[in-house]
PDB file of C-alpha atoms in Angstrom:
ATOM      1  CA  MET Z1364     152.855 141.250  17.202  1.00  0.00           C
ATOM      2  CA  PRO Z1365     151.498 139.639  14.214  1.00  0.00           C
ATOM      3  CA  ALA Z1366     150.685 142.339  10.400  1.00  0.00           C
ATOM      4  CA  SER Z1367     146.828 141.457  12.083  1.00  0.00           C
ATOM      5  CA  GLU Z1368     147.100 142.384  15.349  1.00  0.00           C
ATOM      6  CA  LEU Z1369     149.021 145.469  14.538  1.00  0.00           C
ATOM      7  CA  SER Z1370     146.147 146.329  12.287  1.00  0.00           C
ATOM      8  CA  ILE Z1371     143.754 146.214  14.733  1.00  0.00           C
ATOM      9  CA  HIS Z1372     146.283 148.124  17.300  1.00  0.00           C
ATOM     10  CA  VAL Z1373     146.421 150.974  14.835  1.00  0.00           C
ATOM     11  CA  LYS Z1374     142.876 150.889  13.437  1.00  0.00           C
ATOM     12  CA  ASN Z1375     142.024 151.132  16.798  1.00  0.00           C
ATOM     13  CA  ARG Z1376     144.109 153.838  18.434  1.00  0.00           C
ATOM     14  CA  VAL Z1377     143.049 155.826  15.581  1.00  0.00           C
ATOM     15  CA  HIS Z1378     139.120 155.660  16.187  1.00  0.00           C
ATOM     16  CA  ASP Z1379     139.682 156.318  19.989  1.00  0.00           C
ATOM     17  CA  SER Z1380     141.706 159.587  18.658  1.00  0.00           C
ATOM     18  CA  ALA Z1381     139.149 160.591  16.490  1.00  0.00           C
ATOM     19  CA  LEU Z1382     135.585 159.905  18.831  1.00  0.00           C
ATOM     20  CA  SER Z1383     138.363 162.194  21.555  1.00  0.00           C
ATOM     21  CA  TYR Z1384     138.922 165.103  19.512  1.00  0.00           C
ATOM     22  CA  MET Z1385     134.794 164.719  18.551  1.00  0.00           C
ATOM     23  CA  GLN Z1386     134.340 165.317  21.799  1.00  0.00           C
ATOM     24  CA  ALA Z1387     137.155 168.192  22.949  1.00  0.00           C
ATOM     25  CA  ILE Z1388     135.610 169.403  19.635  1.00  0.00           C
ATOM     26  CA  LEU Z1389     131.644 169.369  21.212  1.00  0.00           C
ATOM     27  CA  GLU Z1390     132.703 170.040  24.058  1.00  0.00           C
ATOM     28  CA  ALA Z1391     133.952 173.355  22.871  1.00  0.00           C
ATOM     29  CA  LEU Z1392     130.622 173.873  20.318  1.00  0.00           C
ATOM     30  CA  LEU Z1393     127.759 172.865  22.634  1.00  0.00           C
ATOM     31  CA  PRO Z1394     128.326 176.257  25.415  1.00  0.00           C
ATOM     32  CA  ILE Z1395     127.975 177.972  22.022  1.00  0.00           C
ATOM     33  CA  PHE Z1396     125.100 176.883  20.698  1.00  0.00           C
ATOM     34  CA  LEU Z1397     122.902 176.514  23.843  1.00  0.00           C
ATOM     35  CA  LEU Z1398     123.779 180.024  24.396  1.00  0.00           C
ATOM     36  CA  VAL Z1399     122.398 180.863  21.020  1.00  0.00           C
ATOM     37  CA  LEU Z1400     119.181 178.971  22.013  1.00  0.00           C
ATOM     38  CA  LEU Z1401     118.596 180.363  25.573  1.00  0.00           C
ATOM     39  CA  GLY Z1402     118.406 183.769  23.320  1.00  0.00           C
ATOM     40  CA  SER Z1403     115.898 182.313  20.863  1.00  0.00           C
ATOM     41  CA  GLY Z1404     114.042 181.288  24.068  1.00  0.00           C
ATOM     42  CA  PHE Z1405     114.192 184.730  25.085  1.00  0.00           C
ATOM     43  CA  ARG Z1406     112.782 186.292  22.395  1.00  0.00           C
ATOM     44  CA  ARG Z1407     109.734 183.792  22.158  1.00  0.00           C
ATOM     45  CA  PHE Z1408     109.138 184.995  25.511  1.00  0.00           C
ATOM     46  CA  GLN Z1409     109.927 188.400  25.065  1.00  0.00           C
ATOM     47  CA  PHE Z1410     112.207 188.104  28.175  1.00  0.00           C
ATOM     48  CA  PRO Z1411     113.992 190.907  29.893  1.00  0.00           C
ATOM     49  CA  ALA Z1412     111.442 193.154  27.732  1.00  0.00           C
ATOM     50  CA  GLU Z1413     110.478 194.150  24.226  1.00  0.00           C
ATOM     51  CA  GLY Z1414     113.540 196.706  22.453  1.00  0.00           C
ATOM     52  CA  PHE Z1415     115.775 194.636  24.926  1.00  0.00           C
ATOM     53  CA  TRP Z1416     117.792 193.152  23.088  1.00  0.00           C
ATOM     54  CA  VAL Z1417     117.977 195.448  20.928  1.00  0.00           C
ATOM     55  CA  ALA Z1418     119.840 197.680  22.054  1.00  0.00           C
ATOM     56  CA  ALA Z1419     121.363 195.032  24.001  1.00  0.00           C
ATOM     57  CA  ASP Z1420     123.332 194.005  20.481  1.00  0.00           C
ATOM     58  CA  ARG Z1421     123.552 198.086  19.750  1.00  0.00           C
ATOM     59  CA  LEU Z1422     125.904 197.764  22.982  1.00  0.00           C
ATOM     60  CA  THR Z1423     127.931 194.597  22.289  1.00  0.00           C
ATOM     61  CA  TYR Z1424     128.118 196.151  18.611  1.00  0.00           C
ATOM     62  CA  TYR Z1425     129.966 199.107  19.225  1.00  0.00           C
ATOM     63  CA  VAL Z1426     131.359 198.804  22.709  1.00  0.00           C
ATOM     64  CA  PHE Z1427     131.753 195.720  24.112  1.00  0.00           C
ATOM     65  CA  LEU Z1428     133.096 193.753  20.921  1.00  0.00           C
ATOM     66  CA  PRO Z1429     136.153 196.276  19.452  1.00  0.00           C
ATOM     67  CA  ALA Z1430     136.905 197.035  23.416  1.00  0.00           C
ATOM     68  CA  LEU Z1431     137.992 192.866  23.320  1.00  0.00           C
ATOM     69  CA  LEU Z1432     138.655 192.849  19.915  1.00  0.00           C
ATOM     70  CA  THR Z1433     141.308 195.812  19.915  1.00  0.00           C
ATOM     71  CA  GLU Z1434     142.702 193.955  23.447  1.00  0.00           C
ATOM     72  CA  LYS Z1435     143.115 191.726  21.955  1.00  0.00           C
ATOM     73  CA  LEU Z1436     144.956 192.371  19.008  1.00  0.00           C
ATOM     74  CA  SER Z1437     147.284 194.798  20.886  1.00  0.00           C
ATOM     75  CA  THR Z1438     148.524 192.269  23.139  1.00  0.00           C
ATOM     76  CA  THR Z1439     148.756 188.952  21.596  1.00  0.00           C
ATOM     77  CA  VAL Z1440     151.995 188.012  19.013  1.00  0.00           C
ATOM     78  CA  PHE Z1441     151.051 187.169  15.107  1.00  0.00           C
ATOM     79  CA  THR Z1442     153.225 187.104  12.322  1.00  0.00           C
ATOM     80  CA  TRP Z1443     152.832 189.131   9.226  1.00  0.00           C
ATOM     81  CA  GLN Z1444     152.755 185.546   7.206  1.00  0.00           C
ATOM     82  CA  ASP Z1445     149.721 185.255   9.099  1.00  0.00           C
ATOM     83  CA  PHE Z1446     147.742 188.057   8.513  1.00  0.00           C
ATOM     84  CA  TYR Z1447     148.766 187.622   4.709  1.00  0.00           C
ATOM     85  CA  ASN Z1448     148.659 183.491   3.738  1.00  0.00           C
ATOM     86  CA  LEU Z1449     144.744 183.845   6.567  1.00  0.00           C
ATOM     87  CA  THR Z1450     143.606 187.242   6.011  1.00  0.00           C
ATOM     88  CA  GLY Z1451     144.247 186.499   2.083  1.00  0.00           C
ATOM     89  CA  VAL Z1452     142.952 183.069   1.761  1.00  0.00           C
ATOM     90  CA  MET Z1453     140.609 184.206   2.953  1.00  0.00           C
ATOM     91  CA  CYS Z1454     139.217 187.061   0.402  1.00  0.00           C
ATOM     92  CA  VAL Z1455     139.870 184.889  -2.346  1.00  0.00           C
ATOM     93  CA  ALA Z1456     137.518 181.568  -0.702  1.00  0.00           C
ATOM     94  CA  VAL Z1457     134.818 185.133  -0.234  1.00  0.00           C
ATOM     95  CA  LEU Z1458     135.089 185.957  -4.225  1.00  0.00           C
ATOM     96  CA  ALA Z1459     134.842 182.466  -5.651  1.00  0.00           C
ATOM     97  CA  ILE Z1460     132.155 182.428  -3.472  1.00  0.00           C
ATOM     98  CA  ALA Z1461     130.877 185.334  -4.482  1.00  0.00           C
ATOM     99  CA  LEU Z1462     130.634 183.846  -8.348  1.00  0.00           C
ATOM    100  CA  LEU Z1463     129.602 181.078  -8.033  1.00  0.00           C
ATOM    101  CA  VAL Z1464     126.247 182.692  -6.564  1.00  0.00           C
ATOM    102  CA  LEU Z1465     125.453 184.933  -9.713  1.00  0.00           C
ATOM    103  CA  LEU Z1466     127.170 182.129 -11.722  1.00  0.00           C
ATOM    104  CA  LEU Z1467     124.534 180.090 -10.565  1.00  0.00           C
ATOM    105  CA  HIS Z1468     122.053 183.151 -10.996  1.00  0.00           C
ATOM    106  CA  ALA Z1469     123.136 183.172 -14.392  1.00  0.00           C
ATOM    107  CA  TRP Z1470     121.603 179.670 -14.400  1.00  0.00           C
ATOM    108  CA  ARG Z1471     118.647 179.853 -12.144  1.00  0.00           C
ATOM    109  CA  ARG Z1472     117.659 183.721 -12.721  1.00  0.00           C
ATOM    110  CA  PHE Z1473     116.668 183.752  -8.890  1.00  0.00           C
ATOM    111  CA  ASP Z1474     113.944 187.814  -7.973  1.00  0.00           C
ATOM    112  CA  PRO Z1475     116.890 190.067  -7.388  1.00  0.00           C
ATOM    113  CA  PRO Z1476     115.117 190.410  -4.594  1.00  0.00           C
ATOM    114  CA  THR Z1477     115.837 186.773  -3.014  1.00  0.00           C
ATOM    115  CA  LEU Z1478     118.826 186.958  -5.225  1.00  0.00           C
ATOM    116  CA  THR Z1479     120.451 189.032  -2.366  1.00  0.00           C
ATOM    117  CA  SER Z1480     119.406 187.492   0.109  1.00  0.00           C
ATOM    118  CA  ILE Z1481     120.753 183.900  -1.082  1.00  0.00           C
ATOM    119  CA  PHE Z1482     124.488 186.334  -1.939  1.00  0.00           C
ATOM    120  CA  GLN Z1483     124.349 187.855   1.449  1.00  0.00           C
ATOM    121  CA  GLY Z1484     123.730 183.998   3.003  1.00  0.00           C
ATOM    122  CA  SER Z1485     126.637 182.494   1.458  1.00  0.00           C
ATOM    123  CA  ILE Z1486     129.877 184.725   2.149  1.00  0.00           C
ATOM    124  CA  ARG Z1487     128.571 187.074   5.754  1.00  0.00           C
ATOM    125  CA  PRO Z1488     130.164 185.264   8.711  1.00  0.00           C
ATOM    126  CA  ASN Z1489     128.850 185.275  11.726  1.00  0.00           C
ATOM    127  CA  SER Z1490     131.447 187.602  13.897  1.00  0.00           C
ATOM    128  CA  TYR Z1491     129.796 186.675  17.179  1.00  0.00           C
ATOM    129  CA  VAL Z1492     130.303 182.398  16.464  1.00  0.00           C
ATOM    130  CA  ALA Z1493     133.594 182.689  14.933  1.00  0.00           C
ATOM    131  CA  LEU Z1494     135.499 184.708  17.361  1.00  0.00           C
ATOM    132  CA  ALA Z1495     133.400 183.011  20.602  1.00  0.00           C
ATOM    133  CA  ALA Z1496     134.171 178.149  18.466  1.00  0.00           C
ATOM    134  CA  GLY Z1497     138.355 179.803  18.285  1.00  0.00           C
ATOM    135  CA  THR Z1498     138.754 180.683  21.228  1.00  0.00           C
ATOM    136  CA  ALA Z1499     136.913 177.785  23.379  1.00  0.00           C
ATOM    137  CA  LEU Z1500     138.742 175.664  21.316  1.00  0.00           C
ATOM    138  CA  PHE Z1501     142.744 177.380  21.080  1.00  0.00           C
ATOM    139  CA  GLY Z1502     142.304 180.124  23.965  1.00  0.00           C
ATOM    140  CA  PRO Z1503     143.011 184.029  23.416  1.00  0.00           C
ATOM    141  CA  LYS Z1504     145.451 182.670  20.115  1.00  0.00           C
ATOM    142  CA  GLY Z1505     142.430 180.909  18.432  1.00  0.00           C
ATOM    143  CA  LEU Z1506     140.354 185.159  19.091  1.00  0.00           C
ATOM    144  CA  ALA Z1507     143.145 187.076  17.889  1.00  0.00           C
ATOM    145  CA  LEU Z1508     144.018 184.142  14.629  1.00  0.00           C
ATOM    146  CA  THR Z1509     139.466 185.412  13.373  1.00  0.00           C
ATOM    147  CA  ALA Z1510     140.309 188.928  14.409  1.00  0.00           C
ATOM    148  CA  ILE Z1511     143.239 188.790  11.822  1.00  0.00           C
ATOM    149  CA  ILE Z1512     140.303 187.057   9.765  1.00  0.00           C
ATOM    150  CA  MET Z1513     138.270 189.712  10.654  1.00  0.00           C
ATOM    151  CA  ALA Z1514     140.244 193.184   9.481  1.00  0.00           C
ATOM    152  CA  GLY Z1515     140.238 191.675   5.965  1.00  0.00           C
ATOM    153  CA  VAL Z1516     137.566 190.038   5.063  1.00  0.00           C
ATOM    154  CA  VAL Z1517     134.785 191.979   7.630  1.00  0.00           C
ATOM    155  CA  PRO Z1518     134.901 195.247   4.683  1.00  0.00           C
ATOM    156  CA  LEU Z1519     135.877 193.447   2.003  1.00  0.00           C
ATOM    157  CA  VAL Z1520     131.441 191.480   2.722  1.00  0.00           C
ATOM    158  CA  ASN Z1521     129.979 194.876   3.476  1.00  0.00           C
ATOM    159  CA  VAL Z1522     130.968 195.987  -0.179  1.00  0.00           C
ATOM    160  CA  LEU Z1523     130.037 192.865  -1.819  1.00  0.00           C
ATOM    161  CA  SER Z1524     127.093 192.629   0.092  1.00  0.00           C
ATOM    162  CA  VAL Z1525     125.931 196.570  -0.742  1.00  0.00           C
ATOM    163  CA  ALA Z1526     127.044 196.062  -4.338  1.00  0.00           C
ATOM    164  CA  ALA Z1527     124.773 193.281  -5.022  1.00  0.00           C
ATOM    165  CA  PHE Z1528     122.257 195.335  -3.822  1.00  0.00           C
ATOM    166  CA  ALA Z1529     122.933 198.774  -6.098  1.00  0.00           C
ATOM    167  CA  PHE Z1530     123.547 196.393  -8.499  1.00  0.00           C
ATOM    168  CA  PHE Z1531     120.577 194.086  -8.532  1.00  0.00           C
ATOM    169  CA  VAL Z1532     117.841 196.052  -7.185  1.00  0.00           C
ATOM    170  CA  PRO Z1533     116.463 199.233  -7.890  1.00  0.00           C
ATOM    171  CA  ASN Z1534     116.987 201.090  -4.138  1.00  0.00           C
ATOM    172  CA  GLY Z1535     120.146 199.755  -2.997  1.00  0.00           C
ATOM    173  CA  GLN Z1536     121.296 202.646  -5.982  1.00  0.00           C
ATOM    174  CA  ARG Z1537     120.224 205.132  -4.051  1.00  0.00           C
ATOM    175  CA  ARG Z1538     121.264 204.375  -0.621  1.00  0.00           C
ATOM    176  CA  GLY Z1539     124.009 202.434  -1.320  1.00  0.00           C
ATOM    177  CA  PRO Z1540     126.100 204.903  -1.171  1.00  0.00           C
ATOM    178  CA  SER Z1541     126.246 205.201   3.315  1.00  0.00           C
ATOM    179  CA  PHE Z1542     126.458 202.003   2.899  1.00  0.00           C
ATOM    180  CA  PHE Z1543     129.944 201.968   1.526  1.00  0.00           C
ATOM    181  CA  ARG Z1544     130.599 205.168   3.508  1.00  0.00           C
ATOM    182  CA  SER Z1545     129.722 203.173   6.717  1.00  0.00           C
ATOM    183  CA  VAL Z1546     132.750 200.357   6.162  1.00  0.00           C
ATOM    184  CA  ALA Z1547     135.039 202.435   6.202  1.00  0.00           C
ATOM    185  CA  SER Z1548     133.830 203.406   9.949  1.00  0.00           C
ATOM    186  CA  ASN Z1549     132.772 200.047  10.793  1.00  0.00           C
ATOM    187  CA  PRO Z1550     133.646 199.851  14.354  1.00  0.00           C
ATOM    188  CA  LEU Z1551     134.745 196.028  14.351  1.00  0.00           C
ATOM    189  CA  VAL Z1552     137.181 197.112  10.754  1.00  0.00           C
ATOM    190  CA  LEU Z1553     137.928 200.389  13.552  1.00  0.00           C
ATOM    191  CA  ALA Z1554     138.842 198.683  15.923  1.00  0.00           C
ATOM    192  CA  CYS Z1555     141.006 195.630  14.430  1.00  0.00           C
ATOM    193  CA  ALA Z1556     143.094 198.342  12.565  1.00  0.00           C
ATOM    194  CA  LEU Z1557     143.042 199.718  15.918  1.00  0.00           C
ATOM    195  CA  GLY Z1558     144.768 196.484  17.584  1.00  0.00           C
ATOM    196  CA  ILE Z1559     146.826 195.585  14.477  1.00  0.00           C
ATOM    197  CA  MET Z1560     148.832 199.107  15.124  1.00  0.00           C
ATOM    198  CA  LEU Z1561     148.991 199.250  18.066  1.00  0.00           C
ATOM    199  CA  ASN Z1562     150.391 196.188  18.380  1.00  0.00           C
ATOM    200  CA  VAL Z1563     153.022 196.289  14.980  1.00  0.00           C
ATOM    201  CA  THR Z1564     154.880 199.606  16.569  1.00  0.00           C
ATOM    202  CA  GLY Z1565     154.978 198.532  20.158  1.00  0.00           C
ATOM    203  CA  VAL Z1566     152.812 201.160  21.539  1.00  0.00           C
ATOM    204  CA  GLY Z1567     150.710 198.451  22.852  1.00  0.00           C
ATOM    205  CA  LEU Z1568     148.386 199.197  25.196  1.00  0.00           C
ATOM    206  CA  PRO Z1569     148.819 201.803  28.725  1.00  0.00           C
ATOM    207  CA  PHE Z1570     148.160 199.872  31.673  1.00  0.00           C
ATOM    208  CA  VAL Z1571     145.104 201.607  32.581  1.00  0.00           C
ATOM    209  CA  ALA Z1572     143.659 201.475  29.577  1.00  0.00           C
ATOM    210  CA  GLY Z1573     143.953 197.361  29.055  1.00  0.00           C
ATOM    211  CA  SER Z1574     142.631 196.701  32.272  1.00  0.00           C
ATOM    212  CA  VAL Z1575     139.461 199.081  30.908  1.00  0.00           C
ATOM    213  CA  LEU Z1576     139.397 197.384  28.169  1.00  0.00           C
ATOM    214  CA  GLU Z1577     139.873 194.069  29.520  1.00  0.00           C
ATOM    215  CA  ILE Z1578     136.925 194.630  31.796  1.00  0.00           C
ATOM    216  CA  LEU Z1579     134.392 196.064  28.392  1.00  0.00           C
ATOM    217  CA  SER Z1580     135.618 193.318  26.499  1.00  0.00           C
ATOM    218  CA  ALA Z1581     134.218 190.755  29.173  1.00  0.00           C
ATOM    219  CA  PRO Z1582     130.649 190.535  28.169  1.00  0.00           C
ATOM    220  CA  ALA Z1583     131.604 190.485  24.227  1.00  0.00           C
ATOM    221  CA  LEU Z1584     130.722 187.011  23.408  1.00  0.00           C
ATOM    222  CA  PRO Z1585     128.198 185.553  25.737  1.00  0.00           C
ATOM    223  CA  MET Z1586     125.839 188.988  25.000  1.00  0.00           C
ATOM    224  CA  GLY Z1587     126.480 189.221  20.887  1.00  0.00           C
ATOM    225  CA  LEU Z1588     125.784 184.837  21.006  1.00  0.00           C
ATOM    226  CA  ILE Z1589     122.627 185.168  22.080  1.00  0.00           C
ATOM    227  CA  SER Z1590     121.401 188.144  20.441  1.00  0.00           C
ATOM    228  CA  VAL Z1591     122.741 186.001  17.329  1.00  0.00           C
ATOM    229  CA  GLY Z1592     119.317 183.380  19.223  1.00  0.00           C
ATOM    230  CA  TYR Z1593     117.171 186.803  19.754  1.00  0.00           C
ATOM    231  CA  GLY Z1594     117.442 187.156  15.959  1.00  0.00           C
ATOM    232  CA  LEU Z1595     116.717 184.063  14.607  1.00  0.00           C
ATOM    233  CA  MET Z1596     112.531 183.389  13.474  1.00  0.00           C
ATOM    234  CA  LEU Z1597     111.378 179.798  13.325  1.00  0.00           C
ATOM    235  CA  ARG Z1598     108.282 181.431  11.950  1.00  0.00           C
ATOM    236  CA  GLY Z1599     108.199 182.390   8.206  1.00  0.00           C
ATOM    237  CA  THR Z1600     110.407 179.044   6.623  1.00  0.00           C
ATOM    238  CA  ARG Z1601     108.214 177.268   4.727  1.00  0.00           C
ATOM    239  CA  GLY Z1602     108.622 177.763   1.479  1.00  0.00           C
ATOM    240  CA  ARG Z1603     111.837 179.265   1.547  1.00  0.00           C
ATOM    241  CA  ILE Z1604     114.046 175.798   2.663  1.00  0.00           C
ATOM    242  CA  GLY Z1605     115.260 175.772  -0.970  1.00  0.00           C
ATOM    243  CA  PHE Z1606     116.491 179.055  -1.386  1.00  0.00           C
ATOM    244  CA  ALA Z1607     118.162 178.529   2.527  1.00  0.00           C
ATOM    245  CA  ILE Z1608     119.314 175.311   1.154  1.00  0.00           C
ATOM    246  CA  VAL Z1609     121.534 177.077  -1.733  1.00  0.00           C
ATOM    247  CA  ALA Z1610     123.228 179.208   0.881  1.00  0.00           C
ATOM    248  CA  ILE Z1611     123.708 177.275   3.706  1.00  0.00           C
ATOM    249  CA  VAL Z1612     125.814 174.276   0.510  1.00  0.00           C
ATOM    250  CA  MET Z1613     128.421 177.583  -1.137  1.00  0.00           C
ATOM    251  CA  LYS Z1614     128.477 179.516   3.018  1.00  0.00           C
ATOM    252  CA  LEU Z1615     128.900 175.694   5.405  1.00  0.00           C
ATOM    253  CA  LEU Z1616     130.096 173.351   2.905  1.00  0.00           C
ATOM    254  CA  VAL Z1617     132.024 174.711  -0.386  1.00  0.00           C
ATOM    255  CA  LEU Z1618     133.418 178.312   1.358  1.00  0.00           C
ATOM    256  CA  PRO Z1619     135.437 176.268   3.415  1.00  0.00           C
ATOM    257  CA  ALA Z1620     136.250 173.403   0.811  1.00  0.00           C
ATOM    258  CA  ILE Z1621     137.871 176.791  -0.877  1.00  0.00           C
ATOM    259  CA  ALA Z1622     139.712 177.979   1.504  1.00  0.00           C
ATOM    260  CA  TYR Z1623     140.810 174.104   2.917  1.00  0.00           C
ATOM    261  CA  ILE Z1624     142.103 174.282  -0.425  1.00  0.00           C
ATOM    262  CA  LEU Z1625     144.052 177.305  -0.464  1.00  0.00           C
ATOM    263  CA  LEU Z1626     145.298 177.384   2.905  1.00  0.00           C
ATOM    264  CA  ILE Z1627     147.217 173.777   1.928  1.00  0.00           C
ATOM    265  CA  ALA Z1628     148.786 174.890  -0.656  1.00  0.00           C
ATOM    266  CA  LEU Z1629     149.856 177.897   0.953  1.00  0.00           C
ATOM    267  CA  GLY Z1630     151.552 175.419   3.539  1.00  0.00           C
ATOM    268  CA  VAL Z1631     149.440 176.811   6.668  1.00  0.00           C
ATOM    269  CA  VAL Z1632     149.527 174.251   9.172  1.00  0.00           C
ATOM    270  CA  GLY Z1633     147.412 173.348  12.800  1.00  0.00           C
ATOM    271  CA  GLN Z1634     145.982 176.300  15.043  1.00  0.00           C
ATOM    272  CA  PRO Z1635     146.224 179.012  12.053  1.00  0.00           C
ATOM    273  CA  LEU Z1636     144.976 175.908   9.349  1.00  0.00           C
ATOM    274  CA  GLN Z1637     142.066 175.257  11.896  1.00  0.00           C
ATOM    275  CA  VAL Z1638     140.950 178.788  13.037  1.00  0.00           C
ATOM    276  CA  ALA Z1639     140.367 180.057   9.230  1.00  0.00           C
ATOM    277  CA  ILE Z1640     138.533 177.050   8.840  1.00  0.00           C
ATOM    278  CA  ILE Z1641     136.461 177.588  11.765  1.00  0.00           C
ATOM    279  CA  PHE Z1642     135.811 181.091  10.378  1.00  0.00           C
ATOM    280  CA  ALA Z1643     135.087 179.744   6.789  1.00  0.00           C
ATOM    281  CA  SER Z1644     132.337 177.300   8.400  1.00  0.00           C
ATOM    282  CA  VAL Z1645     129.944 179.908  10.309  1.00  0.00           C
ATOM    283  CA  PRO Z1646     127.128 180.793   9.826  1.00  0.00           C
ATOM    284  CA  CYS Z1647     125.868 184.387   8.092  1.00  0.00           C
ATOM    285  CA  ALA Z1648     125.669 187.041   9.903  1.00  0.00           C
ATOM    286  CA  VAL Z1649     121.754 188.189  11.817  1.00  0.00           C
ATOM    287  CA  SER Z1650     122.380 191.833  10.874  1.00  0.00           C
ATOM    288  CA  SER Z1651     122.284 190.961   7.065  1.00  0.00           C
ATOM    289  CA  TYR Z1652     118.202 190.514   7.953  1.00  0.00           C
ATOM    290  CA  ILE Z1653     119.072 194.533   8.181  1.00  0.00           C
ATOM    291  CA  LEU Z1654     120.257 195.003   5.509  1.00  0.00           C
ATOM    292  CA  ALA Z1655     118.136 193.878   3.409  1.00  0.00           C
ATOM    293  CA  GLY Z1656     114.778 195.814   4.758  1.00  0.00           C
ATOM    294  CA  HIS Z1657     117.520 198.574   4.849  1.00  0.00           C
ATOM    295  CA  LEU Z1658     118.879 198.013   0.538  1.00  0.00           C
ATOM    296  CA  GLY Z1659     114.927 196.478  -0.579  1.00  0.00           C
ATOM    297  CA  GLY Z1660     115.515 193.013   0.038  1.00  0.00           C
ATOM    298  CA  ASP Z1661     113.655 190.085   0.453  1.00  0.00           C
ATOM    299  CA  GLN Z1662     113.633 190.126   4.198  1.00  0.00           C
ATOM    300  CA  GLN Z1663     111.577 187.221   4.405  1.00  0.00           C
ATOM    301  CA  THR Z1664     113.663 185.093   2.814  1.00  0.00           C
ATOM    302  CA  MET Z1665     116.629 186.023   4.123  1.00  0.00           C
ATOM    303  CA  ALA Z1666     115.464 185.456   7.653  1.00  0.00           C
ATOM    304  CA  ALA Z1667     114.358 181.539   6.707  1.00  0.00           C
ATOM    305  CA  ILE Z1668     117.605 182.064   5.590  1.00  0.00           C
ATOM    306  CA  ILE Z1669     119.549 183.121   8.778  1.00  0.00           C
ATOM    307  CA  THR Z1670     118.107 180.705  10.974  1.00  0.00           C
ATOM    308  CA  ILE Z1671     118.004 177.193   8.880  1.00  0.00           C
ATOM    309  CA  GLU Z1672     121.731 177.959   8.802  1.00  0.00           C
ATOM    310  CA  THR Z1673     122.869 178.810  11.683  1.00  0.00           C
ATOM    311  CA  LEU Z1674     120.769 175.321  13.226  1.00  0.00           C
ATOM    312  CA  ALA Z1675     122.635 173.228  10.091  1.00  0.00           C
ATOM    313  CA  ALA Z1676     126.296 174.640  11.360  1.00  0.00           C
ATOM    314  CA  PHE Z1677     124.960 173.165  14.876  1.00  0.00           C
ATOM    315  CA  VAL Z1678     126.135 170.101  12.669  1.00  0.00           C
ATOM    316  CA  THR Z1679     128.920 170.491   9.857  1.00  0.00           C
ATOM    317  CA  MET Z1680     130.653 172.701  12.231  1.00  0.00           C
ATOM    318  CA  PRO Z1681     132.031 169.585  15.089  1.00  0.00           C
ATOM    319  CA  LEU Z1682     132.528 167.901  11.360  1.00  0.00           C
ATOM    320  CA  ILE Z1683     133.913 170.130   9.465  1.00  0.00           C
ATOM    321  CA  LEU Z1684     136.368 170.088  12.144  1.00  0.00           C
ATOM    322  CA  ASN Z1685     136.369 166.518  13.047  1.00  0.00           C
ATOM    323  CA  ALA Z1686     137.220 166.020   9.384  1.00  0.00           C
ATOM    324  CA  LEU Z1687     140.453 168.274  10.129  1.00  0.00           C
ATOM    325  CA  SER Z1688     141.973 165.509  11.947  1.00  0.00           C
ATOM    326  CA  TRP Z1689     141.818 162.643   9.867  1.00  0.00           C
TER     327      TRP Z1689
END
């Protein structure tokens, strides 16, 4: 085969491979986004009843999701190298983004409550989307690796967010301590710690406990994703798009880029690398809106950031994951 024809043949195979990988990504992520949109539709029509999804979200957050994390982490084989690399890199990347937002504030001088919304929108990951995406693409191992990252990142982003309110918003100084206590009792953090402890000690789960947790964990991701969609607020985003763009650039683009550079520098490849990038590229957590309300933040800007960022992630996540195959 002449060199020119060989070059064309190779390029076509690479092109076909890239297209098939992109198709696999879209097939995995599309159901996640459709469930989020379904939740948004439920909000529009107040189905099944006003207040239902608020209560359902609490049930998912305190029961279903902790059951899922405990069951998977206690039974999945992982290495301490994965734990140190993934958790350490993601924590460093989050700290880097937090510093960048503060430097941007020193130059731009945002209104303090608005700053706290941009700050949260730039660092707080949506755990439901991360777990669902990791599971859809890599199965139980992807879920377990995502949970390992959560064990370090969830406490960090909560502490950083509360600290931002305490420093910039007067209400935060008075009410912040109670939220620092809540970080230590966060059900997701406790579930991750329990699952890892049961795993590394070899205790594992008794037969009945494992079966019960497996049943309880089944609704966690679908209920969580629908709740994410229910929390989106399409109205009220006008006039706040500029703030949302800042958070989008930081959370959906710069954070994954920093994480990728650090992971490659450590020699992390394969599934651990891809799962970490998935975690880095998910949109902001809907719970940021609740925290803004409790600590005197700008809830309207926070709602706009959550909504626009979640919709933007529909585009950025597949593109970023596809870029890893180049």
